C-alpha positions as MATLAB code, in Angstrom:
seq = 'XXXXXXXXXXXXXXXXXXXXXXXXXXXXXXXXXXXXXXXXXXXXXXXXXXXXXXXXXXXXXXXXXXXXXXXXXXXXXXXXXXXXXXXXXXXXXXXXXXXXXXX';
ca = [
     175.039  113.492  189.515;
     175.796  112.048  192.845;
     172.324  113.496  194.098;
     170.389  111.365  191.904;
     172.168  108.658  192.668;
     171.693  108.978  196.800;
     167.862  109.860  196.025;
     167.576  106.569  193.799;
     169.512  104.523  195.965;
     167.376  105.584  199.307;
     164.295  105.552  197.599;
     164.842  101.644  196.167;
     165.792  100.962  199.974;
     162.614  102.199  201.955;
     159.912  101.330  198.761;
     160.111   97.560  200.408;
     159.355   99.268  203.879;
     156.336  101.237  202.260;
     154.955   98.211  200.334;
     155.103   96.332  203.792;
     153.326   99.150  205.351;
     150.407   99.763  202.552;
     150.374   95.767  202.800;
     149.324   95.840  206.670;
     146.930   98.719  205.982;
     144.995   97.223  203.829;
     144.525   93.566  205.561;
     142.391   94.512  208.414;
     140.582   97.699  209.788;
     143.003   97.002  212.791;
     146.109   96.749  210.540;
     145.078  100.492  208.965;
     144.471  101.990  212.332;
     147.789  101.223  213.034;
     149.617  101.938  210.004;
     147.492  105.389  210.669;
     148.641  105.823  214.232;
     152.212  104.854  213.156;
     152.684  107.409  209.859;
     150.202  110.394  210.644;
     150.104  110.304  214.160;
     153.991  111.034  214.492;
     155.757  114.160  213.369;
     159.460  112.443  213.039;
     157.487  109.547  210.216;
     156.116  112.912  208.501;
     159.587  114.418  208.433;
     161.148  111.682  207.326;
     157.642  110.875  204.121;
     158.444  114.653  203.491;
     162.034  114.067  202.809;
     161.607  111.197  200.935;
     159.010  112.830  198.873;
     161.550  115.671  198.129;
     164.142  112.855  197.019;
     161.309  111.650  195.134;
     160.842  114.749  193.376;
     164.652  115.599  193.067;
     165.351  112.441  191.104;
     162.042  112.980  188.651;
     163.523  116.173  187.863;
     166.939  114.849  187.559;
     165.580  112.014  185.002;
     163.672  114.912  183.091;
     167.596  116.828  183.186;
     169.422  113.704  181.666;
     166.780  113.030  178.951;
     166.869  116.598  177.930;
     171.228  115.910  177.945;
     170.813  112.828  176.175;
     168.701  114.498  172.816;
     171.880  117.021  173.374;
     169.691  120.220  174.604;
     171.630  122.268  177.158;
     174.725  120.494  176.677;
     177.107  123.592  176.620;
     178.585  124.084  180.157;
     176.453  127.613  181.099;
     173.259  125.593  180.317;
     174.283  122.668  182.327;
     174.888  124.608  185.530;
     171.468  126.286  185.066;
     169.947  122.851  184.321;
     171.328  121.650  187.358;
     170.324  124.528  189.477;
     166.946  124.849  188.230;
     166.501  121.230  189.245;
     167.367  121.705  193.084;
     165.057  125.155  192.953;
     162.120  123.144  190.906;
     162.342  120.282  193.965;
     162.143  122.716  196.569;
     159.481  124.653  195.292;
     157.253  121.298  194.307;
     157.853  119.689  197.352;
     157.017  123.063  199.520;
     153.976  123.098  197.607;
     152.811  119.227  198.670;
     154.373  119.716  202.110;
     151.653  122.358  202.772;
     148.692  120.386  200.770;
     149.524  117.133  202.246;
     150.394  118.249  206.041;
];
């Protein structure tokens, strides 16, 4: 689906950023403090970790989806659609669920 393909393609462009990031944090106290002050101390960076955790999650899903099409389960058209729908729902729901534990 074209969803899968947006959440991969996002997620392979910003991983860089985030290894950059976790690379700084980890070189000096100073270099934590402000990776700290830069993600968790601004509500537009924890937007934007909360999306990408829900693309994250959306493309997991969708990779569980495709296996489960490629061994030919839930193939017939009715099966698909649910597939598909219970993907979006199942992403919501998990990434609801570690919006509230990780907020």
């Amino acid at each position: 689906s074209s969803m899968a393909r947006i959440t991969g393609a996002v997620m392979f462009l910003v991983i860089p950023v985030f290894l950059a990031l976790l690379q700084m944090s980890l070189k000096s106290e100073a270099g934590y403090e402000a990776f700290k002050a830069m993600i968790w101390g601004n509500v537009f960076a924890k937007i934007f970790l909360l999306g990408l955790l829900y693309f994250f999650i959306h493309h997991f899903c969708c990779g569980i989806r495709y296996l489960l099409l490629d061994i030919h389960r839930g193939i017939d058209l009715a099966s698909a659609r649910n597939s598909s729908k219970a993907v979006v729902f199942v992403s919501i729901i998990v990434s609801a669920l570690l919006a509230v534990k990780l907020w």
